[in-house]
XYZ file of C-alpha atoms in Angstrom:
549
model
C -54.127 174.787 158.016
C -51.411 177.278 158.710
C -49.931 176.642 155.186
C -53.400 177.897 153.431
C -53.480 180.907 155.715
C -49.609 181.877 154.262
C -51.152 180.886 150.557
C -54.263 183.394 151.267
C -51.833 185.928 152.250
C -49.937 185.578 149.169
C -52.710 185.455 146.853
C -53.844 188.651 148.640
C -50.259 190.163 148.130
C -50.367 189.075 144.729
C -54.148 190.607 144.165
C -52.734 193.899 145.726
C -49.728 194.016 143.421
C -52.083 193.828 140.371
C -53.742 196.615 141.821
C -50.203 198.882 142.127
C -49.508 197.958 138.225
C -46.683 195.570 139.780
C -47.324 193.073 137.852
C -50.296 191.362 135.546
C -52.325 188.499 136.586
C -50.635 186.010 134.222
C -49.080 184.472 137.283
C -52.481 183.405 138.560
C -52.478 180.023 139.982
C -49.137 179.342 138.762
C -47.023 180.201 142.025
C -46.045 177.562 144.458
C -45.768 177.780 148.061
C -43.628 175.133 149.565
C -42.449 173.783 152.995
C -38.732 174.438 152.011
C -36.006 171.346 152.673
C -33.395 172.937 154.396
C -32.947 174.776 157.815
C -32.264 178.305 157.795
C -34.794 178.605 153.973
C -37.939 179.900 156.650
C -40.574 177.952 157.270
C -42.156 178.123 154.053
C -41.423 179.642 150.661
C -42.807 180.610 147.218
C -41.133 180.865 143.718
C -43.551 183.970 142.812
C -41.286 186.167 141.624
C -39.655 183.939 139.145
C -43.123 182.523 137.453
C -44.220 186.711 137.142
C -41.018 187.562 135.767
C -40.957 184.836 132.846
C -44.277 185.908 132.159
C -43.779 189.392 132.622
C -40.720 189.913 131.392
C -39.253 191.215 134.239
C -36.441 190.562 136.382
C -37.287 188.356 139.014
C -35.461 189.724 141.905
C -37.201 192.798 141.022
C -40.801 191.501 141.472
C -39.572 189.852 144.880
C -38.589 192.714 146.366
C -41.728 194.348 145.617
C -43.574 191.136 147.170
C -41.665 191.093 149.924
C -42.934 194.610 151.197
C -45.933 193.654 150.753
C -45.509 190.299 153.073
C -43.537 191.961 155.757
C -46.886 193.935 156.532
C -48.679 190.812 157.719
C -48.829 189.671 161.414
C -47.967 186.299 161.139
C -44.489 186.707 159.139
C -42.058 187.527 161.018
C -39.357 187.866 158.304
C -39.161 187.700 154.505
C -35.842 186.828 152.624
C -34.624 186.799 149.231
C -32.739 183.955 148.149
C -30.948 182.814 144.662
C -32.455 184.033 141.462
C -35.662 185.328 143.484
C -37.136 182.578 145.761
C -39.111 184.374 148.389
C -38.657 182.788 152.109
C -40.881 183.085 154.949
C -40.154 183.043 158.442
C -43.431 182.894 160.920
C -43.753 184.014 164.224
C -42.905 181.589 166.582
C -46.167 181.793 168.585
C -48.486 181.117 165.005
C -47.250 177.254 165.022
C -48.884 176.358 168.577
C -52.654 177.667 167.274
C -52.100 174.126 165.120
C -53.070 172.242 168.772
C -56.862 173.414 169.096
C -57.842 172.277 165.747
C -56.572 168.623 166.721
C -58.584 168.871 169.525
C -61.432 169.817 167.788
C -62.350 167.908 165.095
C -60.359 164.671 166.883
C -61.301 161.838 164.427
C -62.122 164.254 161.639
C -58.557 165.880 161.932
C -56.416 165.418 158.589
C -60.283 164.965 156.639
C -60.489 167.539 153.434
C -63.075 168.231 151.012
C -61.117 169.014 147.872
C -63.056 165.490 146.668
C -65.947 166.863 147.597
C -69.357 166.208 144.669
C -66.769 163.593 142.681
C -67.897 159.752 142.598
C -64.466 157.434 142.652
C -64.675 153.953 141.818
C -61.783 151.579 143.133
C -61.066 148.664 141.286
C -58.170 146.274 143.308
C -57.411 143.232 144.067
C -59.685 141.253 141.138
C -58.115 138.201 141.203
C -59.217 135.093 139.250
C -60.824 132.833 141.603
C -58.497 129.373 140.961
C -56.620 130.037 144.177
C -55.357 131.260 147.558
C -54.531 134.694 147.482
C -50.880 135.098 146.437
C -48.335 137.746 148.428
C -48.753 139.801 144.928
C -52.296 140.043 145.150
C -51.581 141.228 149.164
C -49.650 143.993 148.091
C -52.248 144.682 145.656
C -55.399 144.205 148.411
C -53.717 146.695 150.668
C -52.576 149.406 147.849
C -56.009 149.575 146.688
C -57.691 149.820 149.951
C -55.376 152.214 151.476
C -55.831 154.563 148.149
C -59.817 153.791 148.728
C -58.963 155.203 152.113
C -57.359 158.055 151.593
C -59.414 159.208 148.847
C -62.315 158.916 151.405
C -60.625 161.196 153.688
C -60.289 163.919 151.002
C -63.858 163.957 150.429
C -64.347 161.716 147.461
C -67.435 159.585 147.735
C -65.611 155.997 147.172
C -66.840 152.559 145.908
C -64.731 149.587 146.237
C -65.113 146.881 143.339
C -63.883 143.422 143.094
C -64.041 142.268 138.938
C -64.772 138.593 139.256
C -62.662 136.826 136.368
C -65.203 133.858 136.166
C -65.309 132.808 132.276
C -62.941 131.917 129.701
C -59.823 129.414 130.123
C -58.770 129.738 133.622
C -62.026 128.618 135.118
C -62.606 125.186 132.704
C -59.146 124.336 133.598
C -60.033 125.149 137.195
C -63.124 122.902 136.709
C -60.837 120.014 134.901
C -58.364 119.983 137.810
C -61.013 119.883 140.529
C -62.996 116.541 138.629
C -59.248 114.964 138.447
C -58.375 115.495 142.303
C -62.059 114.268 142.812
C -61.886 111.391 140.786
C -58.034 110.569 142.013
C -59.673 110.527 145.711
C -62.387 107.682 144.309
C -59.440 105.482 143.429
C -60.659 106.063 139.692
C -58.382 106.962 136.430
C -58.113 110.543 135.807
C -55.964 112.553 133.568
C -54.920 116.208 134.975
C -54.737 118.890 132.779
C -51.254 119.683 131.356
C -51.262 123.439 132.696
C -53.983 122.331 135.545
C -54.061 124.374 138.920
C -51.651 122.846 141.854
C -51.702 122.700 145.309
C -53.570 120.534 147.655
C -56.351 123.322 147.800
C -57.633 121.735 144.723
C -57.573 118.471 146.912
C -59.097 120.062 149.479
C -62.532 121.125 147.592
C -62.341 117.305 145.181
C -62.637 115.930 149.228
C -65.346 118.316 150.602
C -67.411 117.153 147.283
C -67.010 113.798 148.126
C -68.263 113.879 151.822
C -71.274 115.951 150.192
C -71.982 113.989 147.141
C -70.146 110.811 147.738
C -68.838 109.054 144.049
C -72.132 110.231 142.316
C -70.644 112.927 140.643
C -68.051 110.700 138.816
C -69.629 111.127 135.685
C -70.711 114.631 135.851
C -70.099 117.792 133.717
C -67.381 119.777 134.558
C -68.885 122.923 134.844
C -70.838 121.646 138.532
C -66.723 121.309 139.442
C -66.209 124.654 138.337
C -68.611 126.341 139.735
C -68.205 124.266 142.935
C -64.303 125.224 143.244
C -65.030 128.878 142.239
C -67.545 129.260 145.128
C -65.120 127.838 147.521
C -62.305 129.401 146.696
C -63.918 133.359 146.235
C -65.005 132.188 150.053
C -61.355 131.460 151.170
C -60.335 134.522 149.506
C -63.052 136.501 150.902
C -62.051 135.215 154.401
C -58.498 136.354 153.689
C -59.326 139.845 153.025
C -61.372 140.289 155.730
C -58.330 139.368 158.036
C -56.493 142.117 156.981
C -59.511 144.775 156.826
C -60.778 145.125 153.486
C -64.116 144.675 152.448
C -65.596 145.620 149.034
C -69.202 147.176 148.482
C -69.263 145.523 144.883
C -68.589 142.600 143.005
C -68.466 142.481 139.291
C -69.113 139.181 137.405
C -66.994 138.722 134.391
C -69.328 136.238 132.595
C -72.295 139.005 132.592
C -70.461 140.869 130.148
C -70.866 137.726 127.782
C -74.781 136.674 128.937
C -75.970 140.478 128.088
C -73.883 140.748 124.825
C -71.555 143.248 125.746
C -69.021 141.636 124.372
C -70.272 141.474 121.013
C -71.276 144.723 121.096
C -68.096 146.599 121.660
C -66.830 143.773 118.551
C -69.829 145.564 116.202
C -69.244 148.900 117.351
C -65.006 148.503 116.596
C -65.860 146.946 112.999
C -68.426 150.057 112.015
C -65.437 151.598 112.790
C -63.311 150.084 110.965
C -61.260 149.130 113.694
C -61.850 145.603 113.512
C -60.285 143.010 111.026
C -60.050 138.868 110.762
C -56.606 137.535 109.864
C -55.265 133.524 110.462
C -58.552 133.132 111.986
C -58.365 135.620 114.541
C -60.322 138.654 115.084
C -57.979 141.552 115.431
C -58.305 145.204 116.815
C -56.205 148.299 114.571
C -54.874 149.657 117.420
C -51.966 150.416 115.537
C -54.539 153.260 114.138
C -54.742 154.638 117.634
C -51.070 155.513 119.019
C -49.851 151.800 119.299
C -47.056 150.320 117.969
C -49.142 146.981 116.513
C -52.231 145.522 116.127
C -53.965 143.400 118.575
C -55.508 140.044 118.557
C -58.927 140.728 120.774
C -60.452 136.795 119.484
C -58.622 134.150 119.172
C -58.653 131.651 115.968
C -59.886 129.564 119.123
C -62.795 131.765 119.278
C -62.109 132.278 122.950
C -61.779 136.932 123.697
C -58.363 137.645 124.765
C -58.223 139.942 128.165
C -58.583 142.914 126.303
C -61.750 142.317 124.950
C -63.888 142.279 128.146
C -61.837 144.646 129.879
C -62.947 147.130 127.460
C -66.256 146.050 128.066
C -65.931 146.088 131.716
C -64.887 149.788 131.604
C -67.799 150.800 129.133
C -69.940 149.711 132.064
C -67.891 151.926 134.709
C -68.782 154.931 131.943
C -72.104 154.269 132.029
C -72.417 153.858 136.021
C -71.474 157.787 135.988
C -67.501 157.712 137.595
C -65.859 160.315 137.694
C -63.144 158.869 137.834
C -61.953 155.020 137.974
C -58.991 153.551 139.591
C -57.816 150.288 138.369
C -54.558 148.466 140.560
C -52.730 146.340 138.293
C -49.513 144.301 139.079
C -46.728 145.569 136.563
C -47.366 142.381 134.043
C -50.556 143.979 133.080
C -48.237 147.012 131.255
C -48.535 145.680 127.991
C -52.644 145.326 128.085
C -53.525 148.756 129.398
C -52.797 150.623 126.523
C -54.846 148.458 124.261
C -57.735 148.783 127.096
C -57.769 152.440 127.143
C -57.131 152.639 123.292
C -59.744 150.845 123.123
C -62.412 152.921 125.614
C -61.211 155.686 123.696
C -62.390 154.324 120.109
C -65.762 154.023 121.803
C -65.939 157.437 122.837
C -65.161 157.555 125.997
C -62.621 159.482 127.853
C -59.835 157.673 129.033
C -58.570 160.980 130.957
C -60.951 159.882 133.580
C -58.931 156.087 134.006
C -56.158 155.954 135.887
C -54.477 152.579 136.527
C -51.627 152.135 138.999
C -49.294 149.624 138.351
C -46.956 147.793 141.348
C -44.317 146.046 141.324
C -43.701 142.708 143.096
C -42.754 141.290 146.514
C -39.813 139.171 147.457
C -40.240 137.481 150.805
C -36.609 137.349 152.421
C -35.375 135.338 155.767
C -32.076 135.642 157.028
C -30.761 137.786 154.544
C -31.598 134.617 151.649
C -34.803 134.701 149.646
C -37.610 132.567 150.554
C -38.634 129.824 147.764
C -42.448 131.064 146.712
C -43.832 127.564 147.329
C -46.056 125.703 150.435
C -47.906 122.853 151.264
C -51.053 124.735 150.340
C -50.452 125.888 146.737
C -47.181 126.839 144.705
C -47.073 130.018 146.362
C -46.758 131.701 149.735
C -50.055 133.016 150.531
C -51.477 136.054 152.346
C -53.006 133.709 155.023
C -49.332 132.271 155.774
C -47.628 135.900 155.878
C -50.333 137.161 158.527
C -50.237 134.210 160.450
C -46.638 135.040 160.250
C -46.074 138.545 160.926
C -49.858 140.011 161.707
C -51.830 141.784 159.733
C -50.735 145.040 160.821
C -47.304 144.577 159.492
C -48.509 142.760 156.545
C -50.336 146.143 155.316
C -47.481 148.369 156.702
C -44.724 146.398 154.913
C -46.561 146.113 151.705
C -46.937 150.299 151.645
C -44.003 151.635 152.465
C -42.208 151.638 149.372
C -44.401 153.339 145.960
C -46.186 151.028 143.945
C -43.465 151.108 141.296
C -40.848 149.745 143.678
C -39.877 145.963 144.098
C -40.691 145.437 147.908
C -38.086 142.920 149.999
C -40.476 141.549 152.715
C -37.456 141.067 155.714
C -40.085 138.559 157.306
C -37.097 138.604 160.665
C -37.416 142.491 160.784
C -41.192 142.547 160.126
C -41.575 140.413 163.390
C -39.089 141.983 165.494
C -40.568 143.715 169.390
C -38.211 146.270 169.044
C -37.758 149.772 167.432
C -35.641 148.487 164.719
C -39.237 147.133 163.358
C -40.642 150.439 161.865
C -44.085 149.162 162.130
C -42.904 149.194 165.813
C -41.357 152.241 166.206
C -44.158 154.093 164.675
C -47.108 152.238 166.761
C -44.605 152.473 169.848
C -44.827 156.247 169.553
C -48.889 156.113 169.926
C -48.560 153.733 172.922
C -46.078 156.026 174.432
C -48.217 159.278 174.392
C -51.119 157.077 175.894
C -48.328 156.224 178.565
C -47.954 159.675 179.266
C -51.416 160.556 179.670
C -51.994 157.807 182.163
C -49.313 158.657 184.418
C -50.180 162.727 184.167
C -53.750 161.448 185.431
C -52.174 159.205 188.089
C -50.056 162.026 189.218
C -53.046 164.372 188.884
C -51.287 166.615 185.762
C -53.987 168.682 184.132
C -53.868 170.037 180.240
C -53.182 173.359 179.719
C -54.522 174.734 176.477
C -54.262 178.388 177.565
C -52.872 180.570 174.524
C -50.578 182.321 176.673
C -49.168 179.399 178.278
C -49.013 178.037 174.935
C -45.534 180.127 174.843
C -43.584 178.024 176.590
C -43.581 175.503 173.994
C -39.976 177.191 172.692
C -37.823 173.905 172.393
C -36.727 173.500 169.209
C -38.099 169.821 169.098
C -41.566 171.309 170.151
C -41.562 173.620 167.151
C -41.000 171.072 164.566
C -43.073 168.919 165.783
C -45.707 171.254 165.965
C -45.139 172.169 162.557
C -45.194 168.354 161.503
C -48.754 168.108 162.861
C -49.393 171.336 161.093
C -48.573 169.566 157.775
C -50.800 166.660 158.221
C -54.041 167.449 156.235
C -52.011 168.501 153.397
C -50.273 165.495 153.176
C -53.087 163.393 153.364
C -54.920 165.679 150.626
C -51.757 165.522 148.482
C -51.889 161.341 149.094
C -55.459 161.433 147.759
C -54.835 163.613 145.083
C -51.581 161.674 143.528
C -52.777 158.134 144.557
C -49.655 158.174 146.981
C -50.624 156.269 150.271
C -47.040 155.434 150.859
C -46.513 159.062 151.345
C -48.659 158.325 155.215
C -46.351 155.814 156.158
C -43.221 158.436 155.213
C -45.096 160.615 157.227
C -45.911 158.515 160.651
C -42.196 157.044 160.512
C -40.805 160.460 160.513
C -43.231 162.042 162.962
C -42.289 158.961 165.221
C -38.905 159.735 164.838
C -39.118 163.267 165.974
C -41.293 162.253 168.960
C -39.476 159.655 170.061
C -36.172 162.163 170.606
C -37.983 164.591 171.606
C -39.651 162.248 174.568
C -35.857 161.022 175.167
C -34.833 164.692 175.512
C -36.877 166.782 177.325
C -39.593 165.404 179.978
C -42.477 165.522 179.305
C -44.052 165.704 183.090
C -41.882 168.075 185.325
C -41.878 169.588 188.983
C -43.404 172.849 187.283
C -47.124 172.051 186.149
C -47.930 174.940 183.735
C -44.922 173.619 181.660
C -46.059 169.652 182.388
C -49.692 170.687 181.540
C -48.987 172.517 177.923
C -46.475 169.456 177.189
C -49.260 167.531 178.101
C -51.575 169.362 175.408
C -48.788 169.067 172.757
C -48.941 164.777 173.503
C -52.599 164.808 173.190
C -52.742 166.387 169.781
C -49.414 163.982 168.506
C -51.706 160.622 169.965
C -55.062 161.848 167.997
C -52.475 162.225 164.667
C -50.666 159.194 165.472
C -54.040 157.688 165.915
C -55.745 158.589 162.544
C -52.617 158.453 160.261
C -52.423 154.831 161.522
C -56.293 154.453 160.993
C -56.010 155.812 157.607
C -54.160 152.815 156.805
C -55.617 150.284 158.054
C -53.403 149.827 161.217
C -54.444 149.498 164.848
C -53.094 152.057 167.070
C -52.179 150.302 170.506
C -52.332 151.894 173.901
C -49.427 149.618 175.256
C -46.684 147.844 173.763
C-alpha cells in the first residue's frame, strides 16, 4: 500500500538521478526502504545513498543530499532528513495515512491478499506422522506450523497443496501389528508375548477390543499384517478426527509403501551405484555422501535388509520433482537435523535441485501448570495428546500458543495462562480487541451513529493513537507478504498482539462515540477497517474472530 507508493517514488528518484549523471544504475534493486524503529527517524526510510556510494565510489552523504531534492518535490513527503553516515528519512503528510481506510473497505475479506506468489505451485508437506498413535503435542505444534505457512502462502498468491506422507512400511508398523495381536490375544485370556520396544497405551487396547466385538477369538491365529493394517486404519482415523478439530485438512495423502510396490526404491539404489555413490560394507548398503559436502558416509540399507529413513525420503522427494513443484515445504521437528542433509544430498546426486526444498525445522513443546512442568504421560498413551490439550484449552488457543514463538524456539505451553478470561491471556487480548470493535458498531447503530468516510472529514483523525494505528493497518499486506515469503507465520501473531495493544489504549483513551457526530462517525470508519484486519489476521491463522467476549 502506502509503503509501495514511497518505493515507486524512490525508484523514480533514483531513475531521474541516472538521468542527471548522479549516479549509475549499479544500485538497482539493491536499496531498502524500511519502516524505521524509532520515533522521530520519519515514517519510513531508505539506505540509498550508502549502497550508491560503495558502488559508486562516492561519498554517501553526498548522493543523499542529491536524493533528497529530488524527494522533497513529491506531494506526499512532507519532509526529508539526513541522518548518520547517509540514511535518508521520510516524513509523510499527515493526511496520506487515512487514504489506508477505503482500501479495507474495499476489498474486505481480500484485504492483506498479494500476488507476489502468483503462477508458482507450492507443495506443503506437515504433520506426516507414523500412524502407531494419538497425535502427540509435538506433532500439534507441527499440524498448526504447517497449516498456518499453507495459509499464508495462499494469501500471497501461491497456488498451495497440502500433503500428509503416510509412514506405513518398514519397522514401526510390524511392531504396531505385533502389539495390537498381543493386546488382542491378552483380552482372549490367551498367552501372548509383547514386543520388547512394542507401542503403549491403552489405545492399542482399545483397537485389540473393537476386533474382538467384530471378529470374536477367530483371529487368534491370524497373520499379523490383518492387525496391522487393522490398527493403522484406526488410528490414521483418530488422527484424522484430531486434525479436523483444530482446522486442518489436507488435499493429499502420500502412501509410503508405494514407493516400495512401484520400485522406486530400488531405483534411486541403481541410479546412486551407476554413480558410484553406492557401496556394501558389514552387510550394509551404504551411500558416499561423504563425496557430496558431508562429513561421513551413510548407511541407506541395513545388514537387516530393511531402507533406513533416508532411503525413501529421497524417493519420496523424486516424486515431488516429478509432480512439477516449484517449490516444496517439508516441517520437520528438530530431531530430523541430522537426516536432511543426507535427503537433499541425496536429491541432489539425482539431479535435482535441492534449491527448490526448503524444510523448516521446530523445536519442541513443554506443557507447564503452576509454574512446574507437566509429566508427558496419560491414561491414553505415554504422551499428552492434541485431543487432551484442546479439550483443555480450545482449539483456538491450542493453534495460537503453538505459533507465537518461531519454529526454532522451545515453546512453554502455560496451560493456567492459556485458559485464563482475561487480558493477561494474549489469545484473549487479541480476540477481545475484535469483539470490542463489533461492540462499538452495535451501540453506534443503537444510538443511530452513521460512518463517515468523507476525505475531508477524514482530517480529524489527528490523535496521535489514530495515526499509528492507521499506519499499523497500512503495514498489514506487507507483513503478511513478508510471512509468506520467509515461511514466518509467527510474524501474524506479533502483528495482531501489537495491533491489539495499540487499540485497546487507544479505545481506553479517547471515545470512540462522542456528543459531536462527524468526529463519532470518522472514528467509527477507523473501527470498521481495525475489525475487518482484526478479522482476517485472525482468519489467516486459523482462529475464530468472536463478536462478544
Amino acid at each position: 500500500m502506502i509503503k509501495s507508493q514511497i518505493k515507486a517514488i524512490v525508484d523514480s528518484c533514483f531513475a531521474d538521478g541516472i538521468e542527471r549523471g548522479w549516479w549509475t544504475v549499479a544500485a538497482t534493486g539493491r536499496y531498502a526502504i524500511e519502516v524505521p524503529k524509532r520515533d522521530g527517524q520519519g515514517d519510513f526510510s531508505t539506505n540509498f545513498a550508502l549502497v550508491a556510494a560503495g558502488l559508486d565510489k562516492r561519498k554517501p552523504r553526498d548522493l543523499a543530499v542529491q536524493l533528497a531534492g529530488l524527494l522533497e518535490r513529491e506531494p506526499m513527503i512532507e519532509r526529508v532528513d539526513i541522518a548518520g553516515p547517509g540514511f535518508i528519512n521520510l516524513f509523510l503528510s499527515k493526511d496520506i495515512w487515512a487514504t489506508v481506510l477505503a482500501p479495507i473497505y474495499e476489498q474486505d475479506h481480500r484485504f492483506g491478499q498479494t500476488d507476489i506468489g502468483s503462477g508458482q505451485k507450492v507443495l506443503v508437506e506437515f504433520v506426516s506422522a507414523n500412524p502407531t498413535g494419538p497425535l502427540s503435542v509435538g506433532h500439534g505444534r507441527n499440524a498448526v506450523l504447517g497449516d498456518t505457512i499453507a495459509r499464508v502462502l495462499a494469501a500471497a498468491g501461491y497456488t498451495v497443496q497440502r500433503e500428509y506422507y503416510f509412514n506405513d512400511a518398514g519397522r514401526q508398523m510390524r511392531v504396531l501389528g505385533e502389539s495390537t495381536r498381543a493386546r488382542y490375544l491378552e483380552l482372549l485370556g490367551l498367552p501372548a508375548t509383547f514386543p520388547e520396544d512394542g507401542y503403549q497405551g491403552d489405545y492399542i487396547a482399545d483397537i485389540a477390543r473393537s476386533m474382538i466385538e467384530r471378529e470374536g477369538a477367530s483371529l487368534q491365529n491370524a497373520d499379523i499384517s490383518i492387525f496391522k493394517d487393522q490398527a493403522q486404519k484406526a488410528i490414521f482415523a483418530d488422527i484424522d478426527a484430531t486434525l479436523k478439530r483444530i482446522g486442518i485438512s489436507f488435499d493429499t495423502y502420500f502412501n509410503e509403501h508405494t514407493l516400495y510396490e512401484d520400485g522406486r526404491i530400488d531405483q534411486v539404489v541403481e541410479v546412486l551405484r551407476t554413480k558410484d555413490l553406492v557401496y556394501e560394507k558389514d552387510g550394509a548398503t551404504w551411500f558416499k555422501t561423504s563425496e557430496l559436502g558431508q562429513e561421513q558416509d551413510r548407511v541407506i540399507i541395513k545388514s537387516s535388509g530393511e531402507p533406513t529413513y533416508r532411503l525413501p525420503d529421497i524417493a519420496y522427494h523424486l516424486d515431488k520433482f516429478k509432480r512439477g513443484y516449484d517449490w516444496m515445504i517439508n516441517v520437520f521437528g528438530s530431531d530430523h537435523i541430522a537426516t536432511v542433509p543426507d535427503v537433499l544430498a541425496g536429491v541432489r546426486a539425482l539431479g535435482c535441485d535441492d534449491t527448490k526444498i526448503t524444510v523448516v525445522l521446530y523445536q519442541f513443546v513443554t506443557l507447564m501448570r503452576e509454574g512446574k512442568q507437566v509429566k508427558m504421560s496419560t491414561r491414553k498413551a505415554t504422551f499428552v495428546t492434541v485431543d487432551e490439550l484442546v479439550d483443555e484449552v480450545g482449539a483456538d488457543a491450542l493453534r495460537f500458543f503453538f505459533l507465537m514463538r518461531k519454529p526454532d524456539n522451545l515453546i512453554e505451553f502455560d496451560l493456567d495462562l492459556a485458559k485464563k478470561q482475561s487480558q493477561e491471556n494474549p489469545v484473549f487480548y487479541v480476540q477481545y480487541a475484535h469483539a470490542r470493535l463489533c461492540s462499538i458498531e452495535r451501540q453506534a447503530k443503537e444510538q443511530g451513529v452513521a460512518v463517515v468516510e468523507a476525505a475531508e472529514a477524514l482530517s480529524r483523525l489527528v490523535e496521535p493513537e489514530e495515526y499509528s494505528l492507521l499506519k499499523a493497518l497500512a503495514e498489514y499486506p506487507q507483513l503478511v507478504a513478508g510471512a509468506a515469503t520467509d515461511l514466518a507465520p509467527h510474524r501474524v501473531i506479533f502483528y495482531l498482539m501489537d495491533l491489539a495493544g495499540q487499540f485497546h489504549g487507544y479505545y481506553n483513551k479517547h471515545k470512540v462515540l462522542t456528543s459531536d457526530a462527524q468526529l463519532s462517525g470518522v472514528r467509527l470508519y477507523l473501527c470498521g477497517a481495525l475489525k475487518r484486519v482484526f478479522r482476517n489476521g485472525l482468519q489467516l491463522i486459523g482462529l475464530s474472530s468472536p463478536e462478544s467476549m
